[in-house]
Tab-separated table of C-alpha atoms and ligand atoms in Angstrom:
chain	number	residue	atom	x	y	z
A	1	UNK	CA	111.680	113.971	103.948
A	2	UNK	CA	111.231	114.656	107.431
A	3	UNK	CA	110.019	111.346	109.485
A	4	UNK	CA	106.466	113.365	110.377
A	5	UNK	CA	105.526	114.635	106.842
A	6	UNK	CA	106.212	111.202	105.465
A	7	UNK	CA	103.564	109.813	108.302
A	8	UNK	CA	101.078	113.195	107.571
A	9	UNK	CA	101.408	112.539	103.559
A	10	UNK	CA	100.853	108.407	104.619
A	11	UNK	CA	97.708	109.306	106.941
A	12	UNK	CA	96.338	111.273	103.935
A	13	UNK	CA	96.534	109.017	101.224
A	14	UNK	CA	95.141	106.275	103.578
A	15	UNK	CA	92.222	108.400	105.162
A	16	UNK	CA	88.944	110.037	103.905
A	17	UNK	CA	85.380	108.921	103.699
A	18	UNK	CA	85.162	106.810	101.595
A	19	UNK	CA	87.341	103.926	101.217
A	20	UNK	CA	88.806	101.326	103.629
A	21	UNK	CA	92.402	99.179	104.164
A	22	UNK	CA	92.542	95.742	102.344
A	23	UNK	CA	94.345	93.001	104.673
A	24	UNK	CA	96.119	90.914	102.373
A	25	UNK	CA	99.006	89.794	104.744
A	26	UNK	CA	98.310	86.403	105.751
A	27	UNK	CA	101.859	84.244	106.905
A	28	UNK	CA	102.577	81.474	105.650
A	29	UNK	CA	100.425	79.230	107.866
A	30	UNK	CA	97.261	81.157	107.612
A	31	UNK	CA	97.297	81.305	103.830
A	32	UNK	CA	98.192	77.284	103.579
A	33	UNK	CA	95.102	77.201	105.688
A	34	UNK	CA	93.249	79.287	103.221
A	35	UNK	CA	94.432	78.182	100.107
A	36	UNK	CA	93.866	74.594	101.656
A	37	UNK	CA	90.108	75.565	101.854
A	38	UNK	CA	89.853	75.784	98.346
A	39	UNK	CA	92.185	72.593	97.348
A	40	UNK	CA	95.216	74.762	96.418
A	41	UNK	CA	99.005	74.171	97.279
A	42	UNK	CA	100.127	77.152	99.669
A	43	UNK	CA	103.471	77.297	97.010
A	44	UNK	CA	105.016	80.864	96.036
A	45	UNK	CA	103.906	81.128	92.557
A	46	UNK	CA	100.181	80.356	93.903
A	47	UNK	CA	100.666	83.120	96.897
A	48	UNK	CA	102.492	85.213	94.473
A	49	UNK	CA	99.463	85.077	91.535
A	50	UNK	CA	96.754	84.994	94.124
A	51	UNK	CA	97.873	88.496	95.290
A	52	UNK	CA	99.200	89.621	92.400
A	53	UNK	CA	95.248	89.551	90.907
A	54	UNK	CA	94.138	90.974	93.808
A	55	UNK	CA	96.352	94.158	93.776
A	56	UNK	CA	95.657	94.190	89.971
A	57	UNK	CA	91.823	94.066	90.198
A	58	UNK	CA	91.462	97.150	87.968
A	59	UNK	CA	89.447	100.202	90.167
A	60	UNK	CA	90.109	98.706	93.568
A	61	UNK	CA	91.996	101.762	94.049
A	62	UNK	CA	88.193	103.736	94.336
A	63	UNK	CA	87.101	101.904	96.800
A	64	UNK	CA	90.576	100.908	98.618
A	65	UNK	CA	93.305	103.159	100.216
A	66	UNK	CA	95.640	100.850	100.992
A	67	UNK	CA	97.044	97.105	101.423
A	68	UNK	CA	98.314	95.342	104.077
A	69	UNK	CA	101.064	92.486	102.941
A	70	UNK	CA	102.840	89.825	104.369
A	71	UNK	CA	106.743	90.496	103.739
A	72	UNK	CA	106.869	88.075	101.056
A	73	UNK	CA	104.498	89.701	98.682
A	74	UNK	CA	106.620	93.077	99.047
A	75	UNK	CA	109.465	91.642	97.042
A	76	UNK	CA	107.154	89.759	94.479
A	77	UNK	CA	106.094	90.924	91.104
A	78	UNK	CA	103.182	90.212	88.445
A	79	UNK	CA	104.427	88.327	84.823
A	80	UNK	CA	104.931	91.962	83.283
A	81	UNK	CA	107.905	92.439	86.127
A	82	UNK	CA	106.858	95.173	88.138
A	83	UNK	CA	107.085	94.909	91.745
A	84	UNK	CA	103.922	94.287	93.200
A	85	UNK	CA	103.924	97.105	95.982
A	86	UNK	CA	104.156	99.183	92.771
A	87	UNK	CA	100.838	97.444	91.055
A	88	UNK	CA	99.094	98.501	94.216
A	89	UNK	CA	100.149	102.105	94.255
A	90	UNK	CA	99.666	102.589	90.544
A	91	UNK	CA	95.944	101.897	91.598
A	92	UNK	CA	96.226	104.948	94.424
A	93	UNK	CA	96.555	101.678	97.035
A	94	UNK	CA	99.339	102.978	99.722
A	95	UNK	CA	101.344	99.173	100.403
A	96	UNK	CA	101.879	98.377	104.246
A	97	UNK	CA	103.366	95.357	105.628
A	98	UNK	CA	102.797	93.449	108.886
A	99	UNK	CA	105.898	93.405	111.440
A	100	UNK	CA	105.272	91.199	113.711
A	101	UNK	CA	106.174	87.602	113.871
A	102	UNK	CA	103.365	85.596	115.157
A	103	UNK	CA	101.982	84.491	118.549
A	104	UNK	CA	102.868	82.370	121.444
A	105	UNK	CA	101.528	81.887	124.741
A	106	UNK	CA	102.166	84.732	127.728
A	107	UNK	CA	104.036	82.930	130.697
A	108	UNK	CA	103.011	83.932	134.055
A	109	UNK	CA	99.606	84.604	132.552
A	110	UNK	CA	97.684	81.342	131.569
A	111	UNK	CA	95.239	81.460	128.544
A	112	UNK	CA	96.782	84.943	127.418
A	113	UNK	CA	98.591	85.331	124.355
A	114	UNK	CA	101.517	87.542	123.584
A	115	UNK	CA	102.932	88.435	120.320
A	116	UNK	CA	107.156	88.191	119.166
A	117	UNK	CA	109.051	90.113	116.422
A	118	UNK	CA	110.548	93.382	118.536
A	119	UNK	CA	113.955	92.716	118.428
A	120	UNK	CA	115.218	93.952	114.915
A	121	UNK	CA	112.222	95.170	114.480
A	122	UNK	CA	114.376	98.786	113.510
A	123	UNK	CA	116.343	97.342	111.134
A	124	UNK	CA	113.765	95.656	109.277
A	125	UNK	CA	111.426	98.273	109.309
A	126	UNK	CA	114.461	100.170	107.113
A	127	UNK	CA	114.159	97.166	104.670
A	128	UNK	CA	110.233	97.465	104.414
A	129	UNK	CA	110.639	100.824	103.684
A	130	UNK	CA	112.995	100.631	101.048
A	131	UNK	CA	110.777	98.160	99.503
A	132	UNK	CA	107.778	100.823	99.369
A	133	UNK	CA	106.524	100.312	102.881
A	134	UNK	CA	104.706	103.188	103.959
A	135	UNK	CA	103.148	101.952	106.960
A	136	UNK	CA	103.063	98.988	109.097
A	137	UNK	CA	100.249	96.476	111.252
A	138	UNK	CA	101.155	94.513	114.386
A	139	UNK	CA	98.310	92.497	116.188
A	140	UNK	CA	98.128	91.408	119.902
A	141	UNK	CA	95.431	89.120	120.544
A	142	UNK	CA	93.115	88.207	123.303
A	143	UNK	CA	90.904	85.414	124.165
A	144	UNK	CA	88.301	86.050	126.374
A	145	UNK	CA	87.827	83.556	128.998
A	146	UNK	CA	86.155	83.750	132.654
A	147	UNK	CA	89.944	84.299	133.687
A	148	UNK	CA	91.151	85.697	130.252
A	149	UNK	CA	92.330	88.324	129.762
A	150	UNK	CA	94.578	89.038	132.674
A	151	UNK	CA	95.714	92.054	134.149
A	152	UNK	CA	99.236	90.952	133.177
A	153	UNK	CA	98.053	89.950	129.894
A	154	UNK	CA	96.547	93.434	129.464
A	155	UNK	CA	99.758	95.192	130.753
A	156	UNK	CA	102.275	92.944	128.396
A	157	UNK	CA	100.099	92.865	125.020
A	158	UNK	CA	99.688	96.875	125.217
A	159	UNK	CA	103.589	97.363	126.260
A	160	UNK	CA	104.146	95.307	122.879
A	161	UNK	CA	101.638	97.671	120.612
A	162	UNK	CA	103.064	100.433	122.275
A	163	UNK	CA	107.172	99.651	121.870
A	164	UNK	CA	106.254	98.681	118.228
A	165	UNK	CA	104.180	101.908	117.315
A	166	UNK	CA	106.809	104.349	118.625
A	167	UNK	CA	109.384	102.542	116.744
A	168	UNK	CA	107.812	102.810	113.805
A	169	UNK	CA	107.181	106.578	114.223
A	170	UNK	CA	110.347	106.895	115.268
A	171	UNK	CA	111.405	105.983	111.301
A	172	UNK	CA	108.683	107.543	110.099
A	173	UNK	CA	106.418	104.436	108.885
A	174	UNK	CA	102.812	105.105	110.445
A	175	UNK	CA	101.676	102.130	112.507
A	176	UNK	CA	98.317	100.122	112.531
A	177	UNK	CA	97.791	99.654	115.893
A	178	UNK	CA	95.605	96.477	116.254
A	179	UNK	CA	94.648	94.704	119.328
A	180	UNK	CA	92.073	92.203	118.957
A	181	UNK	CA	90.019	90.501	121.397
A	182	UNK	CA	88.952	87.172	119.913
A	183	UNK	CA	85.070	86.112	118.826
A	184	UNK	CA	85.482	82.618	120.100
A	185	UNK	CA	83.748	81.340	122.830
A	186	UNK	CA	79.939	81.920	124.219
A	187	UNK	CA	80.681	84.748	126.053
A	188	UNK	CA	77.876	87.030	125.795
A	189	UNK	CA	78.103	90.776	123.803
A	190	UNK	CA	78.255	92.602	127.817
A	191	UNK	CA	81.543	90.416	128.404
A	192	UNK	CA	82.681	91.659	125.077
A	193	UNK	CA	82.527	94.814	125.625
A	194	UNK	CA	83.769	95.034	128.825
A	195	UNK	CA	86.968	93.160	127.897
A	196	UNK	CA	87.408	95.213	124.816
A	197	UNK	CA	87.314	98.561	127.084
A	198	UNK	CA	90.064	97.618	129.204
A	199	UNK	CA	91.942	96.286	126.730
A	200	UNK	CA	91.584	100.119	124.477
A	201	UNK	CA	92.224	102.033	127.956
A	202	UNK	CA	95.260	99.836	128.760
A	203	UNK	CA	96.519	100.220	125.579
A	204	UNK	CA	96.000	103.857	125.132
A	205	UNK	CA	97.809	104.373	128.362
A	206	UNK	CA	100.961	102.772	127.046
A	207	UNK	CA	100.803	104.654	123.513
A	208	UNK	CA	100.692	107.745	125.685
A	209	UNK	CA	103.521	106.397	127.952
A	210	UNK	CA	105.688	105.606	124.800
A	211	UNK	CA	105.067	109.130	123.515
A	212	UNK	CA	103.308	107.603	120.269
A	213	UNK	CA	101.616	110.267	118.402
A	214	UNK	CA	97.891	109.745	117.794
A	215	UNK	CA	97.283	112.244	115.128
A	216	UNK	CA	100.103	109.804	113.502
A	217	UNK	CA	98.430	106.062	113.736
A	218	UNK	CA	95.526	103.978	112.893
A	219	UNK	CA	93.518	102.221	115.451
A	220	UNK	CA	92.610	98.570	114.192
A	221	UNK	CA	89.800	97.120	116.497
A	222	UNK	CA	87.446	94.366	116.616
A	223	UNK	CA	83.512	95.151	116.777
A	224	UNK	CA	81.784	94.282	119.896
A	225	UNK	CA	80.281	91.022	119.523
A	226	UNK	CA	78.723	88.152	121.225
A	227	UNK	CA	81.240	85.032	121.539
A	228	UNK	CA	80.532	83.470	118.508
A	229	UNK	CA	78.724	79.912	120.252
A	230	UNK	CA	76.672	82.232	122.409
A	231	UNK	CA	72.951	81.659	121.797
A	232	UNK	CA	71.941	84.942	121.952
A	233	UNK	CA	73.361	87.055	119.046
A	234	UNK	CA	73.309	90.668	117.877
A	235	UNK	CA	71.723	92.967	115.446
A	236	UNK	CA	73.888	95.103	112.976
A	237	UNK	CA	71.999	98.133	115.571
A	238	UNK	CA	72.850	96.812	118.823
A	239	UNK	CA	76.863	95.738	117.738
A	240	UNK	CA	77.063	99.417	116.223
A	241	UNK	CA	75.919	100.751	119.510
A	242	UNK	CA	78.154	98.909	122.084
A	243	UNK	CA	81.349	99.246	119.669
A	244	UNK	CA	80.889	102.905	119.571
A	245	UNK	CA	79.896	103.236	123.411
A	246	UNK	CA	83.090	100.982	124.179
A	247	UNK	CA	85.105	103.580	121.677
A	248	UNK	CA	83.790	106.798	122.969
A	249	UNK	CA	84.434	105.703	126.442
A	250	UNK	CA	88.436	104.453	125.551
A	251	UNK	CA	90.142	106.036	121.960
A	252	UNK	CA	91.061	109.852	121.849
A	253	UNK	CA	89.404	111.933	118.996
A	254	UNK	CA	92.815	112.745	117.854
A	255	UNK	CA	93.029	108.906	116.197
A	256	UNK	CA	91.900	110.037	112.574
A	257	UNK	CA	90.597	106.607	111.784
A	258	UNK	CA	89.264	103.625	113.344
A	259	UNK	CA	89.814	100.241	110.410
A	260	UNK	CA	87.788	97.781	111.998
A	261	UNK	CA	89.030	94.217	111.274
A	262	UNK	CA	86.795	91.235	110.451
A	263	UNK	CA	87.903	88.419	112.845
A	264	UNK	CA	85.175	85.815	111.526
A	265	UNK	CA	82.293	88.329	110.492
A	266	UNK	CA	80.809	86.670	107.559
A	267	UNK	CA	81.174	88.793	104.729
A	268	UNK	CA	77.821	90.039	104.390
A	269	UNK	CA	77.850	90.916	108.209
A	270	UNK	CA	80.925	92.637	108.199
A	271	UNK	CA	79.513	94.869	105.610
A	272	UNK	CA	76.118	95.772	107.836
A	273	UNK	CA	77.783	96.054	110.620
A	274	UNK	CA	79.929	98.639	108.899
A	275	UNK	CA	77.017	100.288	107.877
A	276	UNK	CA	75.203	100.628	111.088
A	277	UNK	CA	78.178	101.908	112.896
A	278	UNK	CA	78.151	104.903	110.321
A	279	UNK	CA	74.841	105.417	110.522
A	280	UNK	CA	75.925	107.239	113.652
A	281	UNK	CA	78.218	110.518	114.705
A	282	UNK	CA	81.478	109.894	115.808
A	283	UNK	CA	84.238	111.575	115.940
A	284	UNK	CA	87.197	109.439	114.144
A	285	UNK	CA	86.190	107.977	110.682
A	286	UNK	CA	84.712	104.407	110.894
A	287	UNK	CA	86.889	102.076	108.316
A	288	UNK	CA	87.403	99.241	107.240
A	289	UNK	CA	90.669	96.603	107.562
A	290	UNK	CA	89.393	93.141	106.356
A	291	UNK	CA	90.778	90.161	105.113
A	292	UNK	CA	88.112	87.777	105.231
A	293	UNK	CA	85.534	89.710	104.615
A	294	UNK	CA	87.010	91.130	101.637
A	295	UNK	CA	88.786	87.756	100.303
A	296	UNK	CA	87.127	85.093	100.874
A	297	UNK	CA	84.579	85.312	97.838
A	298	UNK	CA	87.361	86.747	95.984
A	299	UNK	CA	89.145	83.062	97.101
A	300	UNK	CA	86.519	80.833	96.847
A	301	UNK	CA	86.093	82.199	92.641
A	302	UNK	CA	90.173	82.014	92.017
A	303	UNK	CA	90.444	78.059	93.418
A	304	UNK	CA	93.828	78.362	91.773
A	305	UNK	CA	92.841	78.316	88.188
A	306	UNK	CA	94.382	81.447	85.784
A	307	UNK	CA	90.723	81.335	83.943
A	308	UNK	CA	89.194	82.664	87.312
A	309	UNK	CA	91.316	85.330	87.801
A	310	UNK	CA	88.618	88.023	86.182
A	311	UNK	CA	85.997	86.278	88.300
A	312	UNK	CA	88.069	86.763	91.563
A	313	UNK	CA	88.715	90.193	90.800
A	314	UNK	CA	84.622	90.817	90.153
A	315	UNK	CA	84.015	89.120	93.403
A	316	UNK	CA	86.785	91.157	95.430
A	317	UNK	CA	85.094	94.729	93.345
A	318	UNK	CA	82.129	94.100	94.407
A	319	UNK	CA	82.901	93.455	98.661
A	320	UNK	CA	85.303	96.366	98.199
A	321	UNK	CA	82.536	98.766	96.491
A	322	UNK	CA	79.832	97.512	99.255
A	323	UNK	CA	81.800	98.021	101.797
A	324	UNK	CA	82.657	101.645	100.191
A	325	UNK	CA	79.083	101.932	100.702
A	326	UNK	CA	78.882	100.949	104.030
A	327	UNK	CA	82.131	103.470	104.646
A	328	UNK	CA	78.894	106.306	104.457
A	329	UNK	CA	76.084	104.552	105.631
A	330	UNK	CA	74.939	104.058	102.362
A	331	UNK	CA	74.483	100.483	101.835
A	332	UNK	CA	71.343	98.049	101.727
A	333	UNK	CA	71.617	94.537	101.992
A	334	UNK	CA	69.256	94.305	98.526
A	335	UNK	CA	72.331	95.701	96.620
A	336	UNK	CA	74.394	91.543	97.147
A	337	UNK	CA	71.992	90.964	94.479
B	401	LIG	P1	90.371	89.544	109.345
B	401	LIG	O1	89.586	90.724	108.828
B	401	LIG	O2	90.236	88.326	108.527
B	401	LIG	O3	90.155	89.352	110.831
B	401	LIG	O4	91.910	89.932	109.182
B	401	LIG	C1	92.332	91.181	109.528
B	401	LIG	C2	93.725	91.124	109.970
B	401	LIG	O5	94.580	91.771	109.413
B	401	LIG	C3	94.072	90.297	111.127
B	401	LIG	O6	95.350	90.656	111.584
């Protein structure tokens, strides 16, 4: 199949109003952490039946398009043998796997961040695909500081998102674009929002530089928020208003879908917010791309025990199907009940 069908039939199986991307690709550190939370050894068979009843929670497939996985999940399978990028897409769930290799720190730029896993990035992306990969996530992160982010850590962490969404277009795997400036901190929701506009112009710029087809990705952004120690937080109203003045002002229309990701939103906040930012027009559709959000009920019901697999799956159904809700401005904080 030719490299831009594949990423037109991807887009559409991934995009429409209702539903939302499931980020189930913690590494290995960040699910230890997790799984330590809740008293559980971070070993294979745990990661492996932890995600194996998520991607089996029967109807996610309404409310979820598709599933982002960590590369070790992609060659797992459930106790009946099938693979478990299969399980997903028996549900309708398209499987995607994050590319990039984790973060370090950005010499020449203090306090900035920059993200590794380019080189080989081709030949792997060949592997993911033959493993039912249809599209891919890479995240660059920023911390905002009062000298954070940089101009050089702007230029760098968009060159990265850039060089990594072309190559994946280039073998026909649609990327998840996702740069995410960071909630900690006491900045206040005006800082916030201006970082997060230069960081969407600067990386725009590059995508366009690189030739990356917009029509052809996903934009994965974090909400405009205040720092999360700032004393003077935000309504669900006021976050929906800055994110999509910030947006209007820095993403093309041609992007067919912005997946917001959760980056320490409480659940039940993640949700509103959600809600409140489709309360409004705009002109891409307003997703979804947790992990927390979505998991961590689901997480804090499995605590590793087989007999709390239904319950983890009820708990993951029901963020999945309020968040569904929240996908069309539909949702009312009386329905948690
Ligand atoms: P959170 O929604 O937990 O921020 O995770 C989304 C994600 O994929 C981060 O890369």
């Amino acid at each position: 199949m030719r490299t831009s069908q594949a990423m037109q039939d991807c887009i559409q199986d991934l995009v429409d109003d209702t539903r939302g991307i499931l980020a189930a690709d913690e590494s290995s550190g960040t699910i230890a952490k997790r799984f330590a939370d809740i008293q559980v050894e971070s070993t294979e068979e745990n990661r492996r039946g932890y995600r194996d009843a998520l991607l089996s929670a029967s109807g996610l497939g309404e409310y979820i398009s598709g599933v982002i996985l960590f590369e070790e999940t992609l060659g797992q399978h459930n106790a009946e043998g099938a693979p478990l990028p299969e399980v997903a897409w028996k549900q309708g769930i398209v499987p995607g796997i994050k590319v990039d290799k984790g973060l370090g720190d950005l010499p020449g730029a203090p306090g900035d961040r920059i993200t590794f896993g380019l080189d080989g990035l081709a030949e792997r992306l060949e592997g993911y695909k033959a493993q039912g990969a249809r599209f891919a996530k890479w995240r660059e992160v920023y911390p905002i500081t009062a000298h954070n982010p940089t101009a050089l850590g702007l230029s760098a962490n968009a060159e990265m998102l850039a060089r990594y969404a072309a190559q994946c277009q280039a073998l026909g795997v649609v990327p998840i674009v996702e740069p995410e400036v960071l909630m900690d901190g006491d900045h206040h929701l005006a800082r916030c929002a201006e970082v997060t506009e230069a960081v969407l112009q600067s990386v725009f710029a590059a995508l366009r530089q690189h030739g990356v087809v917009l029509e052809l990705m996903l934009l994965k952004p974090n909400m405009v928020l205040p720092g999360k120690s700032c004393p003077v937080q935000a309504g669900a109203e006021e976050v929906a208003e800055q994110t999509l003045r910030v947006l209007r002002r820095s993403v093309p229309a041609a992007v067919p879908s912005i997946n917001f990701l959760s980056g320490g939103m409480g659940p039940e906040e993640a949700t509103l917010n959600l809600n409140a930012l489709n309360q409004q027009p705009a002109p891409w559709q307003l997703s979804l791309s947790y992990g927390r959000a979505l998991q961590q009920p689901a997480l804090h019901a499995w605590r590793g025990q087989p007999e709390n697999v239904d319950a983890c799956q009820q708990a993951l159904l029901k963020r999945a199907r309020l968040n569904s809700l929240a996908r069309q401005g539909k949702y009312r904080p009386e329905l948690e009940e």
